[in-house]
């Protein structure tokens, strides 16, 4: 049986604390937390690619695939269990990522970024033209269940958050081990010097391909969770601005820790929520100013605050 390290114990403790606090929180906060965790899951995929030296402006592709798989699974296949719907999203997304990965992982820098963006926008164009799927309006997600639980009314929001916390914790624990595995370390080595990695006998193409597919799978879980929580999907899930938000949040949090995407996603979501409430016609400007200040004073991401404290203490 594997021993849990301090990071993993901390992650479990925080997850339990959030789950307990959620029981006494208003529905709007529960819903906001669920969306923040869903976003963080997609951002974790972006961070995986960034640690390998790749920046994806098309992660919305997998976010959208996961969301639409949930919607279509309930609408046409009659699947109601949330775990089965999420599993369906992962299977569909992994199949697509395995095909696209053969091409996109051959490219680097701006070429990888633009190619990933192109595929995401292709999906957006297809969905916009699909009148049977609601075109630009999208369509609603059918009522879902979780194993033997059939959430009703306010319980639905809480159940969705509990599921999001469980999925987020599982993904964080997995990535904590993955980043320290041979493949995870090889990704960092590829970012620094691809040629030397090849001389060591490691196939950079194979490592990047595996990393790309895993990042897509985690991104699809975030999209599936967002669809279950919101009860609706639409083509904007694949639009370039959504993918840009994921990259922005990844930069905001930094790549130094698996918890960074969750902290950054929560800050981003909360700032945007209050900005819209305070200034409906100028919320983008408020959001931009706040996030710009964070980037100016924390160029290595929000997680650098914690690393500074550790250095100061030592």
PDB file of C-alpha atoms in Angstrom:
ATOM      1  CA  UNK A   1       0.000   0.000   0.000  1.00  0.00           C
ATOM      2  CA  UNK A   2       1.397   3.404  -1.023  1.00  0.00           C
ATOM      3  CA  UNK A   3       2.146   5.921   1.687  1.00  0.00           C
ATOM      4  CA  UNK A   4       0.690   9.393   1.353  1.00  0.00           C
ATOM      5  CA  UNK A   5       3.170  12.264   1.454  1.00  0.00           C
ATOM      6  CA  UNK A   6       2.604  15.641   3.097  1.00  0.00           C
ATOM      7  CA  UNK A   7       1.246  17.195  -0.092  1.00  0.00           C
ATOM      8  CA  UNK A   8      -1.320  14.446  -0.557  1.00  0.00           C
ATOM      9  CA  UNK A   9      -2.407  14.582   3.078  1.00  0.00           C
ATOM     10  CA  UNK A  10      -2.812  18.361   2.758  1.00  0.00           C
ATOM     11  CA  UNK A  11      -4.904  17.950  -0.395  1.00  0.00           C
ATOM     12  CA  UNK A  12      -7.178  15.436   1.322  1.00  0.00           C
ATOM     13  CA  UNK A  13      -7.530  17.696   4.363  1.00  0.00           C
ATOM     14  CA  UNK A  14      -8.462  20.731   2.250  1.00  0.00           C
ATOM     15  CA  UNK A  15     -10.955  18.682   0.221  1.00  0.00           C
ATOM     16  CA  UNK A  16     -12.667  17.472   3.400  1.00  0.00           C
ATOM     17  CA  UNK A  17     -12.745  21.013   4.800  1.00  0.00           C
ATOM     18  CA  UNK A  18     -14.326  22.406   1.621  1.00  0.00           C
ATOM     19  CA  UNK A  19     -16.900  19.603   1.611  1.00  0.00           C
ATOM     20  CA  UNK A  20     -17.865  20.360   5.227  1.00  0.00           C
ATOM     21  CA  UNK A  21     -18.073  24.133   4.671  1.00  0.00           C
ATOM     22  CA  UNK A  22     -20.192  23.563   1.571  1.00  0.00           C
ATOM     23  CA  UNK A  23     -22.912  21.981   3.699  1.00  0.00           C
ATOM     24  CA  UNK A  24     -23.543  25.382   5.313  1.00  0.00           C
ATOM     25  CA  UNK A  25     -22.979  27.573   2.246  1.00  0.00           C
ATOM     26  CA  UNK A  26     -25.611  29.273   0.066  1.00  0.00           C
ATOM     27  CA  UNK A  27     -26.458  27.729  -3.292  1.00  0.00           C
ATOM     28  CA  UNK A  28     -24.756  30.486  -5.286  1.00  0.00           C
ATOM     29  CA  UNK A  29     -21.442  29.813  -3.535  1.00  0.00           C
ATOM     30  CA  UNK A  30     -21.804  26.055  -3.953  1.00  0.00           C
ATOM     31  CA  UNK A  31     -22.435  26.518  -7.673  1.00  0.00           C
ATOM     32  CA  UNK A  32     -19.492  28.913  -8.000  1.00  0.00           C
ATOM     33  CA  UNK A  33     -17.153  26.483  -6.254  1.00  0.00           C
ATOM     34  CA  UNK A  34     -18.300  23.670  -8.542  1.00  0.00           C
ATOM     35  CA  UNK A  35     -17.541  25.716 -11.655  1.00  0.00           C
ATOM     36  CA  UNK A  36     -14.174  26.768 -10.206  1.00  0.00           C
ATOM     37  CA  UNK A  37     -13.176  23.143  -9.608  1.00  0.00           C
ATOM     38  CA  UNK A  38     -14.383  22.192 -13.093  1.00  0.00           C
ATOM     39  CA  UNK A  39     -12.263  24.964 -14.568  1.00  0.00           C
ATOM     40  CA  UNK A  40      -9.279  23.918 -12.457  1.00  0.00           C
ATOM     41  CA  UNK A  41      -9.468  20.391 -13.862  1.00  0.00           C
ATOM     42  CA  UNK A  42      -9.084  21.746 -17.398  1.00  0.00           C
ATOM     43  CA  UNK A  43      -6.301  24.081 -16.260  1.00  0.00           C
ATOM     44  CA  UNK A  44      -4.453  21.084 -14.822  1.00  0.00           C
ATOM     45  CA  UNK A  45      -4.281  19.709 -18.355  1.00  0.00           C
ATOM     46  CA  UNK A  46      -2.867  23.021 -19.569  1.00  0.00           C
ATOM     47  CA  UNK A  47      -0.263  22.907 -16.787  1.00  0.00           C
ATOM     48  CA  UNK A  48       0.728  19.380 -17.827  1.00  0.00           C
ATOM     49  CA  UNK A  49       1.461  20.654 -21.322  1.00  0.00           C
ATOM     50  CA  UNK A  50       3.247  23.760 -20.045  1.00  0.00           C
ATOM     51  CA  UNK A  51       5.580  21.622 -17.947  1.00  0.00           C
ATOM     52  CA  UNK A  52       6.582  19.946 -21.201  1.00  0.00           C
ATOM     53  CA  UNK A  53       7.183  23.298 -22.886  1.00  0.00           C
ATOM     54  CA  UNK A  54       3.897  23.364 -24.817  1.00  0.00           C
ATOM     55  CA  UNK A  55       1.169  25.993 -24.598  1.00  0.00           C
ATOM     56  CA  UNK A  56      -2.274  24.923 -25.811  1.00  0.00           C
ATOM     57  CA  UNK A  57      -4.805  27.511 -26.922  1.00  0.00           C
ATOM     58  CA  UNK A  58      -7.210  24.745 -27.832  1.00  0.00           C
ATOM     59  CA  UNK A  59      -7.894  22.995 -24.539  1.00  0.00           C
ATOM     60  CA  UNK A  60     -11.481  24.132 -24.943  1.00  0.00           C
ATOM     61  CA  UNK A  61     -11.777  21.324 -27.501  1.00  0.00           C
ATOM     62  CA  UNK A  62     -11.593  18.671 -24.768  1.00  0.00           C
ATOM     63  CA  UNK A  63     -13.611  20.780 -22.351  1.00  0.00           C
ATOM     64  CA  UNK A  64     -16.375  20.956 -24.952  1.00  0.00           C
ATOM     65  CA  UNK A  65     -16.148  17.279 -25.892  1.00  0.00           C
ATOM     66  CA  UNK A  66     -16.613  16.290 -22.255  1.00  0.00           C
ATOM     67  CA  UNK A  67     -19.587  18.620 -21.858  1.00  0.00           C
ATOM     68  CA  UNK A  68     -21.319  17.545 -25.051  1.00  0.00           C
ATOM     69  CA  UNK A  69     -20.712  13.861 -24.289  1.00  0.00           C
ATOM     70  CA  UNK A  70     -22.666  14.359 -21.051  1.00  0.00           C
ATOM     71  CA  UNK A  71     -25.470  16.163 -22.864  1.00  0.00           C
ATOM     72  CA  UNK A  72     -25.697  13.710 -25.741  1.00  0.00           C
ATOM     73  CA  UNK A  73     -25.339  10.674 -23.486  1.00  0.00           C
ATOM     74  CA  UNK A  74     -28.389  11.707 -21.506  1.00  0.00           C
ATOM     75  CA  UNK A  75     -30.368  12.923 -24.500  1.00  0.00           C
ATOM     76  CA  UNK A  76     -29.841  10.107 -27.008  1.00  0.00           C
ATOM     77  CA  UNK A  77     -28.433   7.163 -25.035  1.00  0.00           C
ATOM     78  CA  UNK A  78     -30.643   7.526 -21.975  1.00  0.00           C
ATOM     79  CA  UNK A  79     -27.703   7.466 -19.544  1.00  0.00           C
ATOM     80  CA  UNK A  80     -28.531   9.173 -16.263  1.00  0.00           C
ATOM     81  CA  UNK A  81     -25.693   8.176 -13.920  1.00  0.00           C
ATOM     82  CA  UNK A  82     -23.187  11.018 -13.615  1.00  0.00           C
ATOM     83  CA  UNK A  83     -20.164   8.725 -13.373  1.00  0.00           C
ATOM     84  CA  UNK A  84     -21.148   6.879 -16.543  1.00  0.00           C
ATOM     85  CA  UNK A  85     -21.671  10.177 -18.339  1.00  0.00           C
ATOM     86  CA  UNK A  86     -18.265  11.443 -17.235  1.00  0.00           C
ATOM     87  CA  UNK A  87     -16.723   8.128 -18.280  1.00  0.00           C
ATOM     88  CA  UNK A  88     -18.356   8.484 -21.684  1.00  0.00           C
ATOM     89  CA  UNK A  89     -16.823  11.946 -22.016  1.00  0.00           C
ATOM     90  CA  UNK A  90     -13.369  10.624 -21.152  1.00  0.00           C
ATOM     91  CA  UNK A  91     -13.631   7.767 -23.666  1.00  0.00           C
ATOM     92  CA  UNK A  92     -14.739  10.068 -26.492  1.00  0.00           C
ATOM     93  CA  UNK A  93     -12.120  12.679 -25.659  1.00  0.00           C
ATOM     94  CA  UNK A  94      -9.270  10.183 -25.366  1.00  0.00           C
ATOM     95  CA  UNK A  95     -10.215   8.684 -28.742  1.00  0.00           C
ATOM     96  CA  UNK A  96     -10.095  12.132 -30.369  1.00  0.00           C
ATOM     97  CA  UNK A  97      -6.891  13.097 -28.541  1.00  0.00           C
ATOM     98  CA  UNK A  98      -5.156   9.894 -29.623  1.00  0.00           C
ATOM     99  CA  UNK A  99      -5.803  10.801 -33.255  1.00  0.00           C
ATOM    100  CA  UNK A 100      -4.953  14.489 -32.989  1.00  0.00           C
ATOM    101  CA  UNK A 101      -1.922  13.794 -30.822  1.00  0.00           C
ATOM    102  CA  UNK A 102      -0.218  11.968 -33.661  1.00  0.00           C
ATOM    103  CA  UNK A 103      -0.096  15.281 -35.503  1.00  0.00           C
ATOM    104  CA  UNK A 104       0.044  18.113 -32.963  1.00  0.00           C
ATOM    105  CA  UNK A 105       2.805  16.631 -30.784  1.00  0.00           C
ATOM    106  CA  UNK A 106       5.162  16.899 -33.742  1.00  0.00           C
ATOM    107  CA  UNK A 107       5.066  20.684 -33.422  1.00  0.00           C
ATOM    108  CA  UNK A 108       6.397  23.133 -30.855  1.00  0.00           C
ATOM    109  CA  UNK A 109       5.916  26.698 -29.669  1.00  0.00           C
ATOM    110  CA  UNK A 110       3.531  28.880 -31.712  1.00  0.00           C
ATOM    111  CA  UNK A 111       2.872  26.091 -34.218  1.00  0.00           C
ATOM    112  CA  UNK A 112       1.540  23.774 -31.499  1.00  0.00           C
ATOM    113  CA  UNK A 113      -0.507  26.607 -29.984  1.00  0.00           C
ATOM    114  CA  UNK A 114      -2.114  27.612 -33.274  1.00  0.00           C
ATOM    115  CA  UNK A 115      -2.746  24.033 -34.396  1.00  0.00           C
ATOM    116  CA  UNK A 116      -4.480  23.174 -31.133  1.00  0.00           C
ATOM    117  CA  UNK A 117      -6.530  26.361 -31.464  1.00  0.00           C
ATOM    118  CA  UNK A 118      -7.501  25.445 -35.025  1.00  0.00           C
ATOM    119  CA  UNK A 119      -8.950  22.075 -34.019  1.00  0.00           C
ATOM    120  CA  UNK A 120     -10.917  23.669 -31.193  1.00  0.00           C
ATOM    121  CA  UNK A 121     -12.409  26.241 -33.554  1.00  0.00           C
ATOM    122  CA  UNK A 122     -13.267  23.512 -36.064  1.00  0.00           C
ATOM    123  CA  UNK A 123     -15.389  21.835 -33.390  1.00  0.00           C
ATOM    124  CA  UNK A 124     -16.958  25.200 -32.566  1.00  0.00           C
ATOM    125  CA  UNK A 125     -17.857  25.718 -36.242  1.00  0.00           C
ATOM    126  CA  UNK A 126     -19.371  22.244 -36.519  1.00  0.00           C
ATOM    127  CA  UNK A 127     -21.527  22.725 -33.433  1.00  0.00           C
ATOM    128  CA  UNK A 128     -22.709  26.173 -34.528  1.00  0.00           C
ATOM    129  CA  UNK A 129     -23.915  24.656 -37.813  1.00  0.00           C
ATOM    130  CA  UNK A 130     -25.604  21.698 -36.079  1.00  0.00           C
ATOM    131  CA  UNK A 131     -29.212  22.845 -35.751  1.00  0.00           C
ATOM    132  CA  UNK A 132     -30.201  19.480 -34.271  1.00  0.00           C
ATOM    133  CA  UNK A 133     -27.972  20.287 -31.292  1.00  0.00           C
ATOM    134  CA  UNK A 134     -29.342  23.766 -30.797  1.00  0.00           C
ATOM    135  CA  UNK A 135     -26.755  25.597 -32.915  1.00  0.00           C
ATOM    136  CA  UNK A 136     -25.416  28.644 -31.020  1.00  0.00           C
ATOM    137  CA  UNK A 137     -27.927  28.173 -28.171  1.00  0.00           C
ATOM    138  CA  UNK A 138     -26.856  24.647 -27.326  1.00  0.00           C
ATOM    139  CA  UNK A 139     -29.226  22.432 -25.360  1.00  0.00           C
ATOM    140  CA  UNK A 140     -30.072  21.421 -21.814  1.00  0.00           C
ATOM    141  CA  UNK A 141     -28.586  18.456 -19.973  1.00  0.00           C
ATOM    142  CA  UNK A 142     -31.084  15.861 -18.768  1.00  0.00           C
ATOM    143  CA  UNK A 143     -31.593  15.275 -15.036  1.00  0.00           C
ATOM    144  CA  UNK A 144     -28.886  13.003 -13.690  1.00  0.00           C
ATOM    145  CA  UNK A 145     -28.305  10.716 -10.744  1.00  0.00           C
ATOM    146  CA  UNK A 146     -25.216   9.687  -8.804  1.00  0.00           C
ATOM    147  CA  UNK A 147     -25.203   5.966  -8.046  1.00  0.00           C
ATOM    148  CA  UNK A 148     -28.275   5.567  -5.794  1.00  0.00           C
ATOM    149  CA  UNK A 149     -28.683   9.300  -5.153  1.00  0.00           C
ATOM    150  CA  UNK A 150     -31.302  11.240  -7.100  1.00  0.00           C
ATOM    151  CA  UNK A 151     -30.595  14.897  -6.234  1.00  0.00           C
ATOM    152  CA  UNK A 152     -33.556  17.243  -6.266  1.00  0.00           C
ATOM    153  CA  UNK A 153     -33.654  21.038  -6.062  1.00  0.00           C
ATOM    154  CA  UNK A 154     -30.976  22.489  -3.822  1.00  0.00           C
ATOM    155  CA  UNK A 155     -29.517  19.037  -3.179  1.00  0.00           C
ATOM    156  CA  UNK A 156     -28.472  18.878  -6.821  1.00  0.00           C
ATOM    157  CA  UNK A 157     -25.975  21.722  -6.388  1.00  0.00           C
ATOM    158  CA  UNK A 158     -24.475  20.179  -3.264  1.00  0.00           C
ATOM    159  CA  UNK A 159     -24.239  16.736  -4.853  1.00  0.00           C
ATOM    160  CA  UNK A 160     -22.533  18.238  -7.896  1.00  0.00           C
ATOM    161  CA  UNK A 161     -20.003  19.991  -5.664  1.00  0.00           C
ATOM    162  CA  UNK A 162     -19.279  16.793  -3.703  1.00  0.00           C
ATOM    163  CA  UNK A 163     -18.672  14.981  -6.979  1.00  0.00           C
ATOM    164  CA  UNK A 164     -16.465  17.827  -8.251  1.00  0.00           C
ATOM    165  CA  UNK A 165     -14.427  17.765  -5.026  1.00  0.00           C
ATOM    166  CA  UNK A 166     -13.940  13.999  -5.310  1.00  0.00           C
ATOM    167  CA  UNK A 167     -12.880  14.245  -8.955  1.00  0.00           C
ATOM    168  CA  UNK A 168     -10.642  17.227  -8.286  1.00  0.00           C
ATOM    169  CA  UNK A 169      -8.964  15.433  -5.396  1.00  0.00           C
ATOM    170  CA  UNK A 170      -8.442  12.285  -7.469  1.00  0.00           C
ATOM    171  CA  UNK A 171      -6.906  14.312 -10.313  1.00  0.00           C
ATOM    172  CA  UNK A 172      -4.652  16.250  -7.918  1.00  0.00           C
ATOM    173  CA  UNK A 173      -3.420  13.066  -6.222  1.00  0.00           C
ATOM    174  CA  UNK A 174      -2.770  11.469  -9.601  1.00  0.00           C
ATOM    175  CA  UNK A 175      -0.838  14.467 -10.921  1.00  0.00           C
ATOM    176  CA  UNK A 176       1.202  14.739  -7.734  1.00  0.00           C
ATOM    177  CA  UNK A 177       2.511  11.237  -8.445  1.00  0.00           C
ATOM    178  CA  UNK A 178       2.628  11.765 -12.206  1.00  0.00           C
ATOM    179  CA  UNK A 179       4.862  14.853 -12.018  1.00  0.00           C
ATOM    180  CA  UNK A 180       7.385  12.836 -10.004  1.00  0.00           C
ATOM    181  CA  UNK A 181       7.185   9.796 -12.284  1.00  0.00           C
ATOM    182  CA  UNK A 182       9.631   9.028 -15.091  1.00  0.00           C
ATOM    183  CA  UNK A 183       7.246  10.445 -17.706  1.00  0.00           C
ATOM    184  CA  UNK A 184       6.551  13.570 -15.681  1.00  0.00           C
ATOM    185  CA  UNK A 185      10.250  14.238 -15.163  1.00  0.00           C
ATOM    186  CA  UNK A 186      10.920  13.490 -18.831  1.00  0.00           C
ATOM    187  CA  UNK A 187       8.403  16.199 -19.764  1.00  0.00           C
ATOM    188  CA  UNK A 188      10.410  18.759 -17.811  1.00  0.00           C
ATOM    189  CA  UNK A 189      13.617  17.510 -19.414  1.00  0.00           C
ATOM    190  CA  UNK A 190      12.055  17.894 -22.871  1.00  0.00           C
ATOM    191  CA  UNK A 191      11.127  21.470 -22.026  1.00  0.00           C
ATOM    192  CA  UNK A 192      14.757  22.212 -21.175  1.00  0.00           C
ATOM    193  CA  UNK A 193      16.532  20.294 -23.944  1.00  0.00           C
ATOM    194  CA  UNK A 194      14.841  17.867 -26.328  1.00  0.00           C
ATOM    195  CA  UNK A 195      18.060  16.771 -28.025  1.00  0.00           C
ATOM    196  CA  UNK A 196      19.661  15.574 -24.809  1.00  0.00           C
ATOM    197  CA  UNK A 197      16.520  13.622 -23.952  1.00  0.00           C
ATOM    198  CA  UNK A 198      16.783  11.764 -27.246  1.00  0.00           C
ATOM    199  CA  UNK A 199      20.475  11.011 -26.569  1.00  0.00           C
ATOM    200  CA  UNK A 200      19.406   9.457 -23.274  1.00  0.00           C
ATOM    201  CA  UNK A 201      17.322   6.947 -25.208  1.00  0.00           C
ATOM    202  CA  UNK A 202      13.948   8.466 -24.335  1.00  0.00           C
ATOM    203  CA  UNK A 203      11.440   8.987 -27.126  1.00  0.00           C
ATOM    204  CA  UNK A 204      10.315  12.607 -26.787  1.00  0.00           C
ATOM    205  CA  UNK A 205       7.490  11.966 -29.255  1.00  0.00           C
ATOM    206  CA  UNK A 206       6.115   9.136 -27.133  1.00  0.00           C
ATOM    207  CA  UNK A 207       6.405  11.118 -23.887  1.00  0.00           C
ATOM    208  CA  UNK A 208       4.665  14.173 -25.347  1.00  0.00           C
ATOM    209  CA  UNK A 209       1.960  11.997 -26.886  1.00  0.00           C
ATOM    210  CA  UNK A 210       1.141  10.317 -23.558  1.00  0.00           C
ATOM    211  CA  UNK A 211       1.194  13.684 -21.787  1.00  0.00           C
ATOM    212  CA  UNK A 212      -1.118  15.204 -24.425  1.00  0.00           C
ATOM    213  CA  UNK A 213      -3.693  12.393 -24.156  1.00  0.00           C
ATOM    214  CA  UNK A 214      -3.697  12.493 -20.342  1.00  0.00           C
ATOM    215  CA  UNK A 215      -4.136  16.274 -20.380  1.00  0.00           C
ATOM    216  CA  UNK A 216      -7.089  15.849 -22.744  1.00  0.00           C
ATOM    217  CA  UNK A 217      -8.692  13.235 -20.482  1.00  0.00           C
ATOM    218  CA  UNK A 218      -8.460  15.480 -17.407  1.00  0.00           C
ATOM    219  CA  UNK A 219      -9.812  18.407 -19.439  1.00  0.00           C
ATOM    220  CA  UNK A 220     -12.828  16.362 -20.505  1.00  0.00           C
ATOM    221  CA  UNK A 221     -13.626  15.593 -16.847  1.00  0.00           C
ATOM    222  CA  UNK A 222     -13.738  19.340 -16.198  1.00  0.00           C
ATOM    223  CA  UNK A 223     -16.085  19.865 -19.137  1.00  0.00           C
ATOM    224  CA  UNK A 224     -18.328  16.999 -18.060  1.00  0.00           C
ATOM    225  CA  UNK A 225     -18.513  18.358 -14.531  1.00  0.00           C
ATOM    226  CA  UNK A 226     -19.335  21.866 -15.767  1.00  0.00           C
ATOM    227  CA  UNK A 227     -22.165  20.469 -17.914  1.00  0.00           C
ATOM    228  CA  UNK A 228     -23.626  18.503 -15.012  1.00  0.00           C
ATOM    229  CA  UNK A 229     -23.474  21.521 -12.706  1.00  0.00           C
ATOM    230  CA  UNK A 230     -24.820  24.104 -15.166  1.00  0.00           C
ATOM    231  CA  UNK A 231     -27.344  21.782 -16.797  1.00  0.00           C
ATOM    232  CA  UNK A 232     -26.558  23.201 -20.227  1.00  0.00           C
ATOM    233  CA  UNK A 233     -23.950  22.975 -22.989  1.00  0.00           C
ATOM    234  CA  UNK A 234     -23.293  25.248 -25.967  1.00  0.00           C
ATOM    235  CA  UNK A 235     -20.615  25.745 -28.652  1.00  0.00           C
ATOM    236  CA  UNK A 236     -18.858  28.558 -26.753  1.00  0.00           C
ATOM    237  CA  UNK A 237     -17.244  25.825 -24.639  1.00  0.00           C
ATOM    238  CA  UNK A 238     -14.914  25.279 -27.604  1.00  0.00           C
ATOM    239  CA  UNK A 239     -14.455  28.968 -28.466  1.00  0.00           C
ATOM    240  CA  UNK A 240     -10.958  30.430 -28.400  1.00  0.00           C
ATOM    241  CA  UNK A 241     -11.715  32.860 -25.571  1.00  0.00           C
ATOM    242  CA  UNK A 242     -12.522  29.960 -23.239  1.00  0.00           C
ATOM    243  CA  UNK A 243      -9.227  28.257 -24.102  1.00  0.00           C
ATOM    244  CA  UNK A 244      -7.497  31.592 -23.526  1.00  0.00           C
ATOM    245  CA  UNK A 245      -9.015  31.763 -20.040  1.00  0.00           C
ATOM    246  CA  UNK A 246      -7.589  28.341 -19.227  1.00  0.00           C
ATOM    247  CA  UNK A 247      -4.102  29.427 -20.282  1.00  0.00           C
ATOM    248  CA  UNK A 248      -4.472  32.673 -18.360  1.00  0.00           C
ATOM    249  CA  UNK A 249      -5.511  30.850 -15.181  1.00  0.00           C
ATOM    250  CA  UNK A 250      -2.585  28.431 -15.588  1.00  0.00           C
ATOM    251  CA  UNK A 251      -0.166  31.375 -15.779  1.00  0.00           C
ATOM    252  CA  UNK A 252      -1.967  33.049 -12.890  1.00  0.00           C
ATOM    253  CA  UNK A 253      -1.499  30.046 -10.615  1.00  0.00           C
ATOM    254  CA  UNK A 254       1.878  28.870 -11.841  1.00  0.00           C
ATOM    255  CA  UNK A 255       3.091  25.356 -12.558  1.00  0.00           C
ATOM    256  CA  UNK A 256       4.915  24.671  -9.307  1.00  0.00           C
ATOM    257  CA  UNK A 257       2.210  22.672  -7.499  1.00  0.00           C
ATOM    258  CA  UNK A 258      -0.919  20.653  -8.231  1.00  0.00           C
ATOM    259  CA  UNK A 259      -2.957  22.925  -5.947  1.00  0.00           C
ATOM    260  CA  UNK A 260      -2.070  26.061  -7.938  1.00  0.00           C
ATOM    261  CA  UNK A 261      -4.766  25.567 -10.642  1.00  0.00           C
ATOM    262  CA  UNK A 262      -7.485  25.271  -7.982  1.00  0.00           C
ATOM    263  CA  UNK A 263      -6.400  28.416  -6.153  1.00  0.00           C
ATOM    264  CA  UNK A 264      -6.080  30.402  -9.390  1.00  0.00           C
ATOM    265  CA  UNK A 265      -9.407  29.123 -10.769  1.00  0.00           C
ATOM    266  CA  UNK A 266     -11.202  30.054  -7.549  1.00  0.00           C
ATOM    267  CA  UNK A 267      -9.708  33.557  -7.515  1.00  0.00           C
ATOM    268  CA  UNK A 268     -10.516  34.059 -11.197  1.00  0.00           C
ATOM    269  CA  UNK A 269     -14.105  32.851 -10.766  1.00  0.00           C
ATOM    270  CA  UNK A 270     -14.775  34.911  -7.646  1.00  0.00           C
ATOM    271  CA  UNK A 271     -13.265  38.104  -9.083  1.00  0.00           C
ATOM    272  CA  UNK A 272     -15.321  37.713 -12.249  1.00  0.00           C
ATOM    273  CA  UNK A 273     -18.502  36.999 -10.274  1.00  0.00           C
ATOM    274  CA  UNK A 274     -18.186  40.116  -8.122  1.00  0.00           C
ATOM    275  CA  UNK A 275     -16.986  42.244 -11.054  1.00  0.00           C
ATOM    276  CA  UNK A 276     -20.130  41.364 -13.015  1.00  0.00           C
ATOM    277  CA  UNK A 277     -22.297  42.187  -9.992  1.00  0.00           C
ATOM    278  CA  UNK A 278     -20.615  45.526  -9.246  1.00  0.00           C
ATOM    279  CA  UNK A 279     -20.127  46.750 -12.823  1.00  0.00           C
ATOM    280  CA  UNK A 280     -22.161  44.803 -15.394  1.00  0.00           C
ATOM    281  CA  UNK A 281     -20.953  47.029 -18.234  1.00  0.00           C
ATOM    282  CA  UNK A 282     -17.305  47.194 -17.238  1.00  0.00           C
ATOM    283  CA  UNK A 283     -16.619  43.887 -15.510  1.00  0.00           C
ATOM    284  CA  UNK A 284     -13.996  42.880 -18.100  1.00  0.00           C
ATOM    285  CA  UNK A 285     -11.949  45.951 -17.230  1.00  0.00           C
ATOM    286  CA  UNK A 286     -12.142  45.261 -13.482  1.00  0.00           C
ATOM    287  CA  UNK A 287     -11.200  41.630 -14.020  1.00  0.00           C
ATOM    288  CA  UNK A 288      -8.316  42.611 -16.266  1.00  0.00           C
ATOM    289  CA  UNK A 289      -6.926  45.174 -13.808  1.00  0.00           C
ATOM    290  CA  UNK A 290      -7.060  42.782 -10.840  1.00  0.00           C
ATOM    291  CA  UNK A 291      -5.443  39.944 -12.728  1.00  0.00           C
ATOM    292  CA  UNK A 292      -2.839  42.268 -14.274  1.00  0.00           C
ATOM    293  CA  UNK A 293      -1.808  43.420 -10.797  1.00  0.00           C
ATOM    294  CA  UNK A 294      -1.450  39.811  -9.665  1.00  0.00           C
ATOM    295  CA  UNK A 295       0.755  39.007 -12.642  1.00  0.00           C
ATOM    296  CA  UNK A 296       2.888  42.139 -12.159  1.00  0.00           C
ATOM    297  CA  UNK A 297       3.593  41.439  -8.492  1.00  0.00           C
ATOM    298  CA  UNK A 298       3.614  37.640  -8.780  1.00  0.00           C
ATOM    299  CA  UNK A 299       5.222  36.901 -12.178  1.00  0.00           C
ATOM    300  CA  UNK A 300       5.759  33.246 -11.280  1.00  0.00           C
ATOM    301  CA  UNK A 301       2.143  32.747 -10.279  1.00  0.00           C
ATOM    302  CA  UNK A 302       0.161  32.812  -7.069  1.00  0.00           C
ATOM    303  CA  UNK A 303       1.870  29.669  -5.820  1.00  0.00           C
ATOM    304  CA  UNK A 304       5.148  31.620  -5.586  1.00  0.00           C
ATOM    305  CA  UNK A 305       3.708  33.204  -2.422  1.00  0.00           C
ATOM    306  CA  UNK A 306       3.917  29.835  -0.680  1.00  0.00           C
ATOM    307  CA  UNK A 307       7.417  29.089  -1.947  1.00  0.00           C
ATOM    308  CA  UNK A 308       8.582  32.501  -0.698  1.00  0.00           C
ATOM    309  CA  UNK A 309       7.288  31.694   2.789  1.00  0.00           C
ATOM    310  CA  UNK A 310       9.103  28.374   2.791  1.00  0.00           C
ATOM    311  CA  UNK A 311      12.371  30.038   1.761  1.00  0.00           C
ATOM    312  CA  UNK A 312      11.945  32.728   4.389  1.00  0.00           C
ATOM    313  CA  UNK A 313      11.284  30.126   7.070  1.00  0.00           C
ATOM    314  CA  UNK A 314      14.349  28.121   6.090  1.00  0.00           C
TER     315      UNK A 314
END
